[in-house]
CSV table of N, CA and C in Angstrom, one decimal:
chain,number,residue,atom,x,y,z
A,538,MET,N,-4.7,-10.9,-0.4
A,538,MET,CA,-3.6,-11.4,-1.3
A,538,MET,C,-2.5,-12.0,-0.4
A,539,PHE,N,-2.3,-11.5,0.8
A,539,PHE,CA,-1.2,-12.0,1.6
A,539,PHE,C,-1.7,-12.7,2.9
A,540,LYS,N,-2.9,-13.3,2.8
A,540,LYS,CA,-3.5,-13.9,4.0
A,540,LYS,C,-2.6,-14.9,4.7
A,541,LYS,N,-2.0,-15.8,3.9
A,541,LYS,CA,-1.2,-16.8,4.5
A,541,LYS,C,0.3,-16.3,4.6
A,542,ASP,N,1.0,-17.0,5.5
A,542,ASP,CA,2.5,-16.6,5.6
A,542,ASP,C,3.1,-17.0,4.2
A,543,ILE,N,4.0,-16.1,3.8
A,543,ILE,CA,4.6,-16.3,2.5
A,543,ILE,C,6.1,-16.4,2.7
A,544,SER,N,6.8,-17.0,1.8
A,544,SER,CA,8.2,-17.0,1.8
A,544,SER,C,8.7,-16.4,0.5
A,545,ALA,N,9.8,-15.7,0.6
A,545,ALA,CA,10.4,-15.0,-0.6
A,545,ALA,C,11.0,-16.0,-1.5
A,546,GLY,N,10.9,-15.8,-2.8
A,546,GLY,CA,11.5,-16.7,-3.8
A,546,GLY,C,12.9,-16.1,-4.1
A,547,ALA,N,13.1,-16.0,-5.4
A,547,ALA,CA,14.4,-15.5,-5.9
A,547,ALA,C,14.7,-14.1,-5.5
A,548,LYS,N,15.9,-13.8,-5.1
A,548,LYS,CA,16.3,-12.4,-4.7
A,548,LYS,C,17.4,-12.0,-5.7
A,549,SER,N,17.2,-10.8,-6.3
A,549,SER,CA,18.2,-10.3,-7.2
A,549,SER,C,18.4,-8.9,-7.0
A,550,LYS,N,19.5,-8.4,-7.5
A,550,LYS,CA,19.9,-7.0,-7.4
A,550,LYS,C,19.2,-6.2,-8.5
A,551,VAL,N,18.7,-5.0,-8.3
A,551,VAL,CA,18.1,-4.2,-9.3
A,551,VAL,C,19.2,-3.4,-10.0
A,552,LYS,N,19.1,-3.3,-11.3
A,552,LYS,CA,20.1,-2.5,-12.0
A,552,LYS,C,19.9,-1.0,-11.7
A,553,SER,N,20.9,-0.2,-11.8
A,553,SER,CA,20.8,1.2,-11.4
A,553,SER,C,19.8,2.0,-12.3
A,554,SER,N,19.7,1.6,-13.5
A,554,SER,CA,18.8,2.3,-14.4
A,554,SER,C,17.3,2.0,-14.0
A,555,VAL,N,17.1,0.7,-13.6
A,555,VAL,CA,15.8,0.3,-13.1
A,555,VAL,C,15.5,1.0,-11.8
A,556,GLN,N,16.5,1.1,-11.0
A,556,GLN,CA,16.3,1.7,-9.7
A,556,GLN,C,15.9,3.2,-9.8
A,557,ARG,N,16.6,3.9,-10.8
A,557,ARG,CA,16.2,5.3,-11.1
A,557,ARG,C,14.8,5.4,-11.6
A,558,ALA,N,14.4,4.4,-12.4
A,558,ALA,CA,13.0,4.4,-12.9
A,558,ALA,C,12.0,4.2,-11.8
A,559,ILE,N,12.4,3.3,-10.8
A,559,ILE,CA,11.5,3.1,-9.7
A,559,ILE,C,11.4,4.4,-8.8
A,560,ARG,N,12.5,5.0,-8.6
A,560,ARG,CA,12.4,6.3,-7.8
A,560,ARG,C,11.5,7.3,-8.5
A,561,THR,N,11.6,7.4,-9.8
A,561,THR,CA,10.8,8.3,-10.6
A,561,THR,C,9.3,8.0,-10.5
A,562,LYS,N,9.1,6.7,-10.7
A,562,LYS,CA,7.7,6.2,-10.6
A,562,LYS,C,7.1,6.4,-9.2
A,563,VAL,N,7.9,6.3,-8.2
A,563,VAL,CA,7.4,6.5,-6.8
A,563,VAL,C,7.0,8.0,-6.6
A,564,VAL,N,7.9,8.9,-7.1
A,564,VAL,CA,7.6,10.3,-7.0
A,564,VAL,C,6.4,10.7,-7.9
A,565,GLU,N,6.2,10.1,-9.0
A,565,GLU,CA,5.1,10.4,-9.9
A,565,GLU,C,3.8,9.9,-9.2
A,566,THR,N,3.8,8.7,-8.7
A,566,THR,CA,2.6,8.2,-8.1
A,566,THR,C,2.3,8.8,-6.7
A,567,TYR,N,3.3,9.1,-5.9
A,567,TYR,CA,3.1,9.8,-4.6
A,567,TYR,C,3.9,11.0,-4.5
A,568,PRO,N,3.4,12.2,-5.1
A,568,PRO,CA,4.1,13.4,-5.1
A,568,PRO,C,4.6,13.9,-3.8
A,569,LEU,N,3.9,13.6,-2.7
A,569,LEU,CA,4.3,14.1,-1.4
A,569,LEU,C,5.5,13.4,-0.9
A,570,LEU,N,5.9,12.3,-1.5
A,570,LEU,CA,7.1,11.6,-1.1
A,570,LEU,C,8.3,12.2,-1.7
A,571,ALA,N,8.2,13.1,-2.6
A,571,ALA,CA,9.4,13.7,-3.3
A,571,ALA,C,10.4,14.2,-2.3
A,572,ALA,N,10.0,14.8,-1.2
A,572,ALA,CA,10.9,15.4,-0.3
A,572,ALA,C,11.6,14.3,0.5
A,573,HIS,N,11.1,13.1,0.6
A,573,HIS,CA,11.7,12.0,1.4
A,573,HIS,C,12.3,10.9,0.5
A,574,ILE,N,12.3,11.0,-0.8
A,574,ILE,CA,12.7,9.9,-1.6
A,574,ILE,C,14.2,9.5,-1.4
A,575,ASP,N,15.0,10.5,-1.0
A,575,ASP,CA,16.4,10.1,-0.7
A,575,ASP,C,16.6,9.4,0.6
A,576,GLU,N,15.6,9.5,1.5
A,576,GLU,CA,15.6,8.7,2.7
A,576,GLU,C,15.1,7.3,2.4
A,577,ILE,N,14.1,7.2,1.6
A,577,ILE,CA,13.5,5.9,1.3
A,577,ILE,C,14.5,5.1,0.4
A,578,ILE,N,14.8,5.6,-0.7
A,578,ILE,CA,15.7,4.9,-1.7
A,578,ILE,C,16.9,5.9,-2.0
A,579,PRO,N,18.0,5.8,-1.2
A,579,PRO,CA,19.1,6.7,-1.5
A,579,PRO,C,19.7,6.3,-2.9
A,580,LYS,N,20.3,7.4,-3.5
A,580,LYS,CA,20.8,7.2,-4.9
A,580,LYS,C,21.9,6.1,-4.9
A,581,LYS,N,22.8,6.1,-4.0
A,581,LYS,CA,23.9,5.2,-4.0
A,581,LYS,C,23.7,3.8,-3.4
A,582,SER,N,22.4,3.5,-3.0
A,582,SER,CA,22.1,2.2,-2.4
A,582,SER,C,21.8,1.2,-3.4
A,583,GLN,N,21.8,-0.1,-3.0
A,583,GLN,CA,21.4,-1.2,-3.8
A,583,GLN,C,20.1,-1.8,-3.5
A,584,LEU,N,19.1,-1.6,-4.4
A,584,LEU,CA,17.8,-2.1,-4.2
A,584,LEU,C,17.7,-3.6,-4.6
A,585,ASP,N,17.0,-4.4,-3.8
A,585,ASP,CA,16.8,-5.8,-4.1
A,585,ASP,C,15.4,-6.1,-4.6
A,586,LEU,N,15.2,-7.0,-5.5
A,586,LEU,CA,13.9,-7.5,-6.0
A,586,LEU,C,13.7,-8.9,-5.5
A,587,LEU,N,12.6,-9.1,-4.8
A,587,LEU,CA,12.2,-10.4,-4.4
A,587,LEU,C,11.0,-10.9,-5.1
A,588,LYS,N,11.0,-12.1,-5.6
A,588,LYS,CA,9.8,-12.6,-6.2
A,588,LYS,C,8.9,-13.3,-5.1
A,589,LEU,N,7.7,-13.0,-5.0
A,589,LEU,CA,6.7,-13.6,-4.1
A,589,LEU,C,5.7,-14.4,-4.9
A,590,PRO,N,4.9,-15.2,-4.2
A,590,PRO,CA,3.9,-16.0,-4.8
A,590,PRO,C,2.8,-15.0,-5.5
A,591,ASP,N,2.1,-15.6,-6.4
A,591,ASP,CA,1.0,-14.8,-7.1
A,591,ASP,C,1.5,-13.7,-8.0
A,592,ARG,N,2.7,-13.8,-8.5
A,592,ARG,CA,3.3,-12.8,-9.4
A,592,ARG,C,3.5,-11.4,-8.8
A,593,VAL,N,3.9,-11.4,-7.5
A,593,VAL,CA,4.1,-10.2,-6.8
A,593,VAL,C,5.6,-10.0,-6.7
A,594,SER,N,6.0,-8.7,-7.0
A,594,SER,CA,7.4,-8.3,-6.8
A,594,SER,C,7.5,-7.4,-5.6
A,595,LEU,N,8.5,-7.7,-4.8
A,595,LEU,CA,8.8,-6.9,-3.6
A,595,LEU,C,10.1,-6.2,-3.7
A,596,TYR,N,10.2,-4.9,-3.6
A,596,TYR,CA,11.4,-4.1,-3.6
A,596,TYR,C,11.9,-3.9,-2.2
A,597,ALA,N,13.1,-4.2,-1.9
A,597,ALA,CA,13.6,-4.1,-0.5
A,597,ALA,C,15.0,-3.4,-0.6
A,598,LEU,N,15.3,-2.7,0.5
A,598,LEU,CA,16.6,-2.0,0.7
A,598,LEU,C,17.1,-2.5,2.0
A,599,GLU,N,18.3,-3.1,2.0
A,599,GLU,CA,18.9,-3.6,3.2
A,599,GLU,C,18.0,-4.5,4.0
A,600,ASN,N,17.3,-5.4,3.4
A,600,ASN,CA,16.4,-6.3,4.0
A,600,ASN,C,15.2,-5.7,4.6
A,601,GLU,N,14.9,-4.4,4.3
A,601,GLU,CA,13.7,-3.8,4.7
A,601,GLU,C,12.7,-3.6,3.5
A,602,PRO,N,11.5,-4.2,3.5
A,602,PRO,CA,10.6,-4.1,2.4
A,602,PRO,C,10.1,-2.6,2.2
A,603,LEU,N,10.1,-2.2,1.0
A,603,LEU,CA,9.7,-0.8,0.7
A,603,LEU,C,8.4,-0.7,-0.1
A,604,PHE,N,8.4,-1.4,-1.3
A,604,PHE,CA,7.2,-1.3,-2.1
A,604,PHE,C,7.0,-2.7,-2.7
A,605,TRP,N,5.7,-3.0,-3.1
A,605,TRP,CA,5.4,-4.2,-3.7
A,605,TRP,C,4.5,-3.9,-4.9
A,606,GLN,N,4.5,-4.8,-5.9
A,606,GLN,CA,3.8,-4.6,-7.1
A,606,GLN,C,3.2,-5.9,-7.6
A,607,HIS,N,2.0,-6.0,-7.9
A,607,HIS,CA,1.4,-7.2,-8.5
A,607,HIS,C,1.3,-7.0,-10.0
A,608,MET,N,2.0,-7.7,-10.8
A,608,MET,CA,2.1,-7.7,-12.2
A,608,MET,C,2.4,-6.2,-12.7
A,609,ASP,N,1.4,-5.6,-13.4
A,609,ASP,CA,1.6,-4.3,-13.9
A,609,ASP,C,0.9,-3.2,-13.1
A,610,ASP,N,0.4,-3.6,-12.0
A,610,ASP,CA,-0.3,-2.6,-11.1
A,610,ASP,C,0.7,-1.6,-10.6
A,611,PRO,N,0.2,-0.5,-10.0
A,611,PRO,CA,1.2,0.6,-9.5
A,611,PRO,C,2.0,0.0,-8.4
A,612,LEU,N,3.1,0.7,-8.1
A,612,LEU,CA,3.9,0.3,-6.9
A,612,LEU,C,3.1,0.7,-5.7
A,613,ILE,N,2.9,-0.2,-4.7
A,613,ILE,CA,2.2,0.1,-3.5
A,613,ILE,C,3.2,0.0,-2.3
A,614,PRO,N,3.1,1.0,-1.5
A,614,PRO,CA,4.1,1.0,-0.4
A,614,PRO,C,3.8,0.0,0.7
A,615,HIS,N,4.8,-0.5,1.3
A,615,HIS,CA,4.7,-1.5,2.4
A,615,HIS,C,4.2,-0.6,3.6
A,616,LEU,N,3.5,-1.2,4.5
A,616,LEU,CA,2.9,-0.5,5.6
A,616,LEU,C,4.0,0.2,6.5
A,617,ARG,N,5.2,-0.4,6.5
A,617,ARG,CA,6.3,0.2,7.3
A,617,ARG,C,6.7,1.6,6.7
A,618,VAL,N,6.6,1.7,5.4
A,618,VAL,CA,6.9,3.0,4.7
A,618,VAL,C,5.7,4.0,5.0
A,619,VAL,N,4.5,3.4,5.0
A,619,VAL,CA,3.3,4.3,5.3
A,619,VAL,C,3.4,4.8,6.7
A,620,HIS,N,3.8,4.0,7.7
A,620,HIS,CA,4.0,4.4,9.1
A,620,HIS,C,5.1,5.4,9.3
A,621,ALA,N,6.2,5.3,8.5
A,621,ALA,CA,7.3,6.2,8.6
A,621,ALA,C,7.0,7.6,8.0
A,622,PHE,N,6.1,7.6,6.9
A,622,PHE,CA,5.8,8.8,6.3
A,622,PHE,C,4.3,8.9,6.1
A,623,PRO,N,3.5,9.1,7.2
A,623,PRO,CA,2.1,8.9,7.2
A,623,PRO,C,1.3,9.9,6.4
A,624,HIS,N,1.8,11.1,6.2
A,624,HIS,CA,1.0,12.2,5.6
A,624,HIS,C,1.4,12.3,4.1
A,625,CYS,N,2.0,11.3,3.5
A,625,CYS,CA,2.4,11.4,2.1
A,625,CYS,C,1.5,10.6,1.2
A,626,PHE,N,0.5,10.0,1.7
A,626,PHE,CA,-0.4,9.1,1.0
A,626,PHE,C,-1.9,9.6,1.1
A,627,PRO,N,-2.7,9.4,0.1
A,627,PRO,CA,-4.1,9.7,0.3
A,627,PRO,C,-4.7,8.7,1.3
A,628,ARG,N,-5.6,9.2,2.1
A,628,ARG,CA,-6.2,8.4,3.2
A,628,ARG,C,-7.7,8.4,3.3
A,629,ILE,N,-8.3,7.3,3.6
A,629,ILE,CA,-9.7,7.2,3.9
A,629,ILE,C,-9.8,6.4,5.2
A,630,GLY,N,-11.0,6.5,5.9
A,630,GLY,CA,-11.1,5.9,7.2
A,630,GLY,C,-12.3,4.9,7.2
A,631,ILE,N,-12.1,3.8,8.0
A,631,ILE,CA,-13.2,2.8,8.2
A,631,ILE,C,-13.7,3.0,9.6
A,632,ASP,N,-14.9,2.5,9.8
A,632,ASP,CA,-15.5,2.6,11.2
A,632,ASP,C,-15.0,1.4,12.0
A,633,ARG,N,-15.4,1.5,13.3
A,633,ARG,CA,-14.9,0.4,14.3
A,633,ARG,C,-15.4,-1.0,13.9
A,634,GLY,N,-16.5,-1.1,13.3
A,634,GLY,CA,-17.1,-2.4,13.0
A,634,GLY,C,-16.3,-3.1,11.9
A,635,ALA,N,-15.7,-2.4,11.0
A,635,ALA,CA,-15.0,-3.0,9.9
A,635,ALA,C,-13.5,-3.4,10.3
A,636,ILE,N,-13.0,-3.0,11.4
A,636,ILE,CA,-11.6,-3.2,11.7
A,636,ILE,C,-11.3,-4.7,11.8
A,637,ARG,N,-12.1,-5.5,12.5
A,637,ARG,CA,-11.7,-6.9,12.6
A,637,ARG,C,-11.8,-7.6,11.3
A,638,PHE,N,-12.7,-7.2,10.4
A,638,PHE,CA,-12.8,-7.9,9.1
A,638,PHE,C,-11.6,-7.5,8.2
A,639,VAL,N,-11.2,-6.2,8.3
A,639,VAL,CA,-10.0,-5.8,7.5
A,639,VAL,C,-8.8,-6.5,8.0
A,640,LEU,N,-8.6,-6.6,9.3
A,640,LEU,CA,-7.4,-7.2,9.8
A,640,LEU,C,-7.4,-8.8,9.7
A,641,SER,N,-8.5,-9.3,9.2
A,641,SER,CA,-8.5,-10.8,9.0
A,641,SER,C,-8.4,-11.1,7.5
A,642,GLY,N,-8.3,-10.0,6.7
A,642,GLY,CA,-8.0,-10.2,5.3
A,642,GLY,C,-9.3,-10.1,4.4
A,643,ALA,N,-10.4,-9.7,5.0
A,643,ALA,CA,-11.6,-9.7,4.2
A,643,ALA,C,-11.6,-8.5,3.2
A,644,THR,N,-12.5,-8.6,2.2
A,644,THR,CA,-12.7,-7.6,1.2
A,644,THR,C,-13.2,-6.3,1.9
A,645,LEU,N,-12.7,-5.2,1.6
A,645,LEU,CA,-13.2,-3.9,2.1
A,645,LEU,C,-14.5,-3.5,1.4
A,646,MET,N,-15.6,-3.4,2.1
A,646,MET,CA,-16.9,-3.0,1.5
A,646,MET,C,-17.2,-1.6,1.9
A,647,ALA,N,-18.1,-1.0,1.0
A,647,ALA,CA,-18.5,0.4,1.1
A,647,ALA,C,-19.1,0.8,2.5
A,648,PRO,N,-20.0,-0.1,3.1
A,648,PRO,CA,-20.6,0.3,4.3
A,648,PRO,C,-19.6,0.7,5.4
A,649,GLY,N,-18.4,0.1,5.4
A,649,GLY,CA,-17.4,0.4,6.4
A,649,GLY,C,-16.9,1.8,6.3
A,650,LEU,N,-17.0,2.4,5.1
A,650,LEU,CA,-16.6,3.8,4.8
A,650,LEU,C,-17.6,4.8,4.9
A,651,THR,N,-18.9,4.4,4.6
A,651,THR,CA,-20.0,5.4,4.5
A,651,THR,C,-20.8,5.5,5.8
A,652,SER,N,-20.5,4.6,6.8
A,652,SER,CA,-21.3,4.7,8.0
A,652,SER,C,-20.7,5.9,8.9
A,653,ALA,N,-21.3,6.1,10.1
A,653,ALA,CA,-20.9,7.3,10.9
A,653,ALA,C,-19.4,7.4,11.2
A,654,GLY,N,-18.8,6.3,11.4
A,654,GLY,CA,-17.3,6.3,11.8
A,654,GLY,C,-16.4,6.4,10.6
A,655,GLY,N,-16.9,6.1,9.4
A,655,GLY,CA,-16.1,6.1,8.2
A,655,GLY,C,-15.7,7.5,7.8
A,656,ARG,N,-14.7,7.6,6.9
A,656,ARG,CA,-14.2,8.9,6.5
A,656,ARG,C,-13.8,8.9,5.0
A,657,LEU,N,-14.5,9.6,4.2
A,657,LEU,CA,-14.1,9.7,2.8
A,657,LEU,C,-13.8,11.2,2.5
A,658,PRO,N,-12.9,11.4,1.5
A,658,PRO,CA,-12.5,12.8,1.2
A,658,PRO,C,-13.7,13.6,0.6
A,659,GLU,N,-13.6,14.9,0.7
A,659,GLU,CA,-14.6,15.8,0.1
A,659,GLU,C,-14.6,15.7,-1.5
A,660,SER,N,-15.6,16.2,-2.1
A,660,SER,CA,-15.7,16.1,-3.6
A,660,SER,C,-14.5,16.7,-4.3
A,661,ASP,N,-14.0,17.8,-3.8
A,661,ASP,CA,-12.9,18.4,-4.5
A,661,ASP,C,-11.6,17.6,-4.4
A,662,ALA,N,-11.5,16.7,-3.5
A,662,ALA,CA,-10.3,15.9,-3.3
A,662,ALA,C,-10.6,14.4,-3.6
A,663,ALA,N,-11.6,14.1,-4.4
A,663,ALA,CA,-12.1,12.8,-4.6
A,663,ALA,C,-11.0,11.9,-5.2
A,664,LEU,N,-11.0,10.6,-4.8
A,664,LEU,CA,-10.1,9.6,-5.4
A,664,LEU,C,-10.8,8.8,-6.4
A,665,GLN,N,-10.0,8.4,-7.4
A,665,GLN,CA,-10.6,7.7,-8.6
A,665,GLN,C,-10.3,6.2,-8.4
A,666,GLU,N,-11.1,5.4,-9.2
A,666,GLU,CA,-10.9,4.0,-9.3
A,666,GLU,C,-9.4,3.7,-9.7
A,667,GLY,N,-8.7,2.8,-9.0
A,667,GLY,CA,-7.4,2.5,-9.4
A,667,GLY,C,-6.3,3.2,-8.5
A,668,ASP,N,-6.8,4.3,-7.8
A,668,ASP,CA,-5.8,5.0,-7.0
A,668,ASP,C,-5.4,4.1,-5.8
A,669,VAL,N,-4.2,4.3,-5.3
A,669,VAL,CA,-3.7,3.6,-4.2
A,669,VAL,C,-4.0,4.5,-2.9
A,670,VAL,N,-4.6,3.9,-1.9
A,670,VAL,CA,-5.0,4.6,-0.7
A,670,VAL,C,-4.6,3.9,0.5
A,671,VAL,N,-4.4,4.6,1.6
A,671,VAL,CA,-4.1,4.1,2.9
A,671,VAL,C,-5.4,4.1,3.7
A,672,ILE,N,-5.7,3.0,4.4
A,672,ILE,CA,-7.0,2.9,5.2
A,672,ILE,C,-6.6,3.0,6.6
A,673,GLU,N,-7.2,4.0,7.3
A,673,GLU,CA,-7.1,4.2,8.7
A,673,GLU,C,-8.3,3.7,9.5
A,674,ALA,N,-8.1,3.2,10.6
A,674,ALA,CA,-9.3,2.7,11.4
A,674,ALA,C,-9.7,3.8,12.4
A,675,GLU,N,-11.0,3.9,12.6
A,675,GLU,CA,-11.6,4.9,13.6
A,675,GLU,C,-11.0,4.7,15.0
A,676,GLY,N,-10.4,5.7,15.5
A,676,GLY,CA,-9.9,5.7,16.9
A,676,GLY,C,-8.5,5.1,17.0
A,677,LYS,N,-7.9,4.8,15.9
A,677,LYS,CA,-6.5,4.3,15.9
A,677,LYS,C,-5.6,5.3,15.2
A,678,GLU,N,-4.3,5.2,15.6
A,678,GLU,CA,-3.3,6.2,15.0
A,678,GLU,C,-2.6,5.7,13.8
A,679,GLU,N,-2.3,4.4,13.7
A,679,GLU,CA,-1.6,3.8,12.6
A,679,GLU,C,-2.5,3.3,11.5
A,680,ALA,N,-2.0,3.4,10.3
A,680,ALA,CA,-2.8,2.8,9.1
A,680,ALA,C,-2.9,1.3,9.3
A,681,CYS,N,-4.0,0.7,8.8
A,681,CYS,CA,-4.1,-0.7,8.9
A,681,CYS,C,-4.2,-1.5,7.6
A,682,LEU,N,-4.3,-0.7,6.5
A,682,LEU,CA,-4.4,-1.4,5.2
A,682,LEU,C,-4.0,-0.4,4.1
A,683,VAL,N,-3.4,-0.9,3.1
A,683,VAL,CA,-3.0,-0.1,1.9
A,683,VAL,C,-3.3,-1.0,0.7
A,684,GLY,N,-3.9,-0.4,-0.3
A,684,GLY,CA,-4.2,-1.1,-1.5
A,684,GLY,C,-4.8,-0.2,-2.6
A,685,GLN,N,-5.4,-0.8,-3.6
A,685,GLN,CA,-5.9,-0.1,-4.8
A,685,GLN,C,-7.4,-0.1,-4.7
A,686,LEU,N,-8.0,1.1,-5.0
A,686,LEU,CA,-9.5,1.2,-5.0
A,686,LEU,C,-10.1,0.6,-6.2
A,687,ARG,N,-11.2,-0.1,-6.0
A,687,ARG,CA,-11.9,-0.7,-7.2
A,687,ARG,C,-13.1,0.2,-7.6
A,688,MET,N,-13.3,1.3,-6.8
A,688,MET,CA,-14.4,2.2,-7.0
A,688,MET,C,-14.0,3.6,-6.5
A,689,GLY,N,-14.3,4.6,-7.3
A,689,GLY,CA,-14.0,6.0,-6.8
A,689,GLY,C,-14.8,6.4,-5.6
A,690,THR,N,-14.3,7.4,-4.9
A,690,THR,CA,-14.9,7.8,-3.6
A,690,THR,C,-16.3,8.4,-3.9
A,691,GLU,N,-16.5,9.1,-5.0
A,691,GLU,CA,-17.8,9.7,-5.3
A,691,GLU,C,-18.8,8.6,-5.5
A,692,GLU,N,-18.4,7.5,-6.2
A,692,GLU,CA,-19.3,6.4,-6.5
A,692,GLU,C,-19.6,5.7,-5.2
A,693,ILE,N,-18.6,5.6,-4.3
A,693,ILE,CA,-18.9,5.0,-3.0
A,693,ILE,C,-19.9,5.7,-2.2
A,694,LYS,N,-19.9,7.1,-2.2
A,694,LYS,CA,-20.8,7.9,-1.6
A,694,LYS,C,-22.2,7.7,-2.1
A,695,GLU,N,-22.3,7.5,-3.5
A,695,GLU,CA,-23.6,7.4,-4.1
A,695,GLU,C,-24.2,6.0,-3.9
A,696,LYS,N,-23.5,5.0,-4.1
A,696,LYS,CA,-24.0,3.6,-4.0
A,696,LYS,C,-24.1,3.1,-2.6
A,697,LYS,N,-23.2,3.4,-1.7
A,697,LYS,CA,-23.1,3.0,-0.3
A,697,LYS,C,-23.1,1.5,-0.1
A,698,LYS,N,-22.7,0.8,-1.2
A,698,LYS,CA,-22.6,-0.7,-1.1
A,698,LYS,C,-21.7,-1.2,-2.2
A,699,GLY,N,-21.2,-2.4,-2.0
A,699,GLY,CA,-20.3,-2.9,-3.0
A,699,GLY,C,-18.8,-3.0,-2.5
A,700,VAL,N,-18.0,-3.7,-3.3
A,700,VAL,CA,-16.6,-3.9,-3.0
A,700,VAL,C,-15.8,-2.6,-3.3
A,701,VAL,N,-15.0,-2.2,-2.3
A,701,VAL,CA,-14.2,-1.0,-2.5
A,701,VAL,C,-12.8,-1.4,-2.8
A,702,MET,N,-12.3,-2.4,-2.1
A,702,MET,CA,-10.9,-2.9,-2.2
A,702,MET,C,-10.9,-4.4,-2.0
A,703,ASP,N,-10.5,-5.2,-3.0
A,703,ASP,CA,-10.6,-6.6,-2.8
A,703,ASP,C,-9.3,-7.3,-2.3
A,704,SER,N,-8.2,-6.6,-2.5
A,704,SER,CA,-7.0,-7.2,-1.9
A,704,SER,C,-6.0,-6.0,-1.6
A,705,GLY,N,-5.2,-6.2,-0.6
A,705,GLY,CA,-4.3,-5.2,-0.2
A,705,GLY,C,-3.3,-5.8,0.9
A,706,HIS,N,-2.5,-4.9,1.4
A,706,HIS,CA,-1.5,-5.3,2.4
A,706,HIS,C,-2.0,-4.7,3.8
A,707,TYR,N,-2.3,-5.6,4.7
A,707,TYR,CA,-2.8,-5.2,6.0
A,707,TYR,C,-1.9,-5.6,7.2
A,708,LEU,N,-2.1,-5.0,8.3
A,708,LEU,CA,-1.3,-5.3,9.5
A,708,LEU,C,-1.4,-6.8,9.9
A,709,GLY,N,-0.3,-7.5,10.0
A,709,GLY,CA,-0.4,-8.9,10.5
A,709,GLY,C,-0.5,-9.9,9.3
A,710,ASP,N,-0.5,-9.5,8.1
A,710,ASP,CA,-0.6,-10.4,7.0
A,710,ASP,C,0.7,-11.1,6.7
A,711,GLY,N,0.8,-11.9,5.7
A,711,GLY,CA,2.0,-12.6,5.3
A,711,GLY,C,3.1,-11.6,4.9
A,712,LEU,N,2.8,-10.5,4.2
A,712,LEU,CA,3.8,-9.6,3.8
A,712,LEU,C,4.4,-8.8,5.0
A,713,TRP,N,3.5,-8.5,6.0
A,713,TRP,CA,3.9,-7.8,7.2
A,713,TRP,C,4.9,-8.7,8.0
A,714,LYS,N,4.6,-10.0,8.1
A,714,LYS,CA,5.4,-11.0,8.8
A,714,LYS,C,6.7,-11.5,8.1
A,715,LEU,N,6.8,-11.2,6.8
A,715,LEU,CA,7.9,-11.7,6.0
A,715,LEU,C,9.2,-11.2,6.5
A,716,THR,N,10.2,-12.1,6.7
A,716,THR,CA,11.5,-11.7,7.0
A,716,THR,C,12.4,-12.0,5.8
A,717,ILE,N,13.2,-11.0,5.5
A,717,ILE,CA,14.1,-11.1,4.4
A,717,ILE,C,15.6,-11.3,4.9
A,718,GLU,N,16.2,-12.2,4.3
A,718,GLU,CA,17.6,-12.5,4.7
A,718,GLU,C,18.6,-12.4,3.6
């Protein structure tokens, strides 16, 4: 989605009622962030909304991107938020062979998760289609991709092939390089 460098369009201030709704939505979607929500979006701060290409909205605080949303999809955290609060998001792992493809913007495929180096959650903590997940690379400390699953983790384990995530925000993409002024 953000393969090319992007430039922000219109920048506007978010009304306080909308900002409260965003805080609530973030806590509903990512319950582990509840303890840190005042650090991420303080109550008395002013959130900005930036319009990006392809109907993407970016929420930023003091020129720091926090969350982005494509149309009516869920709010997805920027990788800087994921790196600041790494244990607050569901995570799955890709093997070493998939790293270069993910970091070049390719579609995430099931074999990268089901091979020896990949990591999927156990059945009792299975993720569903549409859930927002953080992708970690085998042997690396930082997350490299965040996006929405197109297939549940149990289905990934069964089929072992197919598209898992077709678009997301990855290290070095246009959203990562975006400077807000």
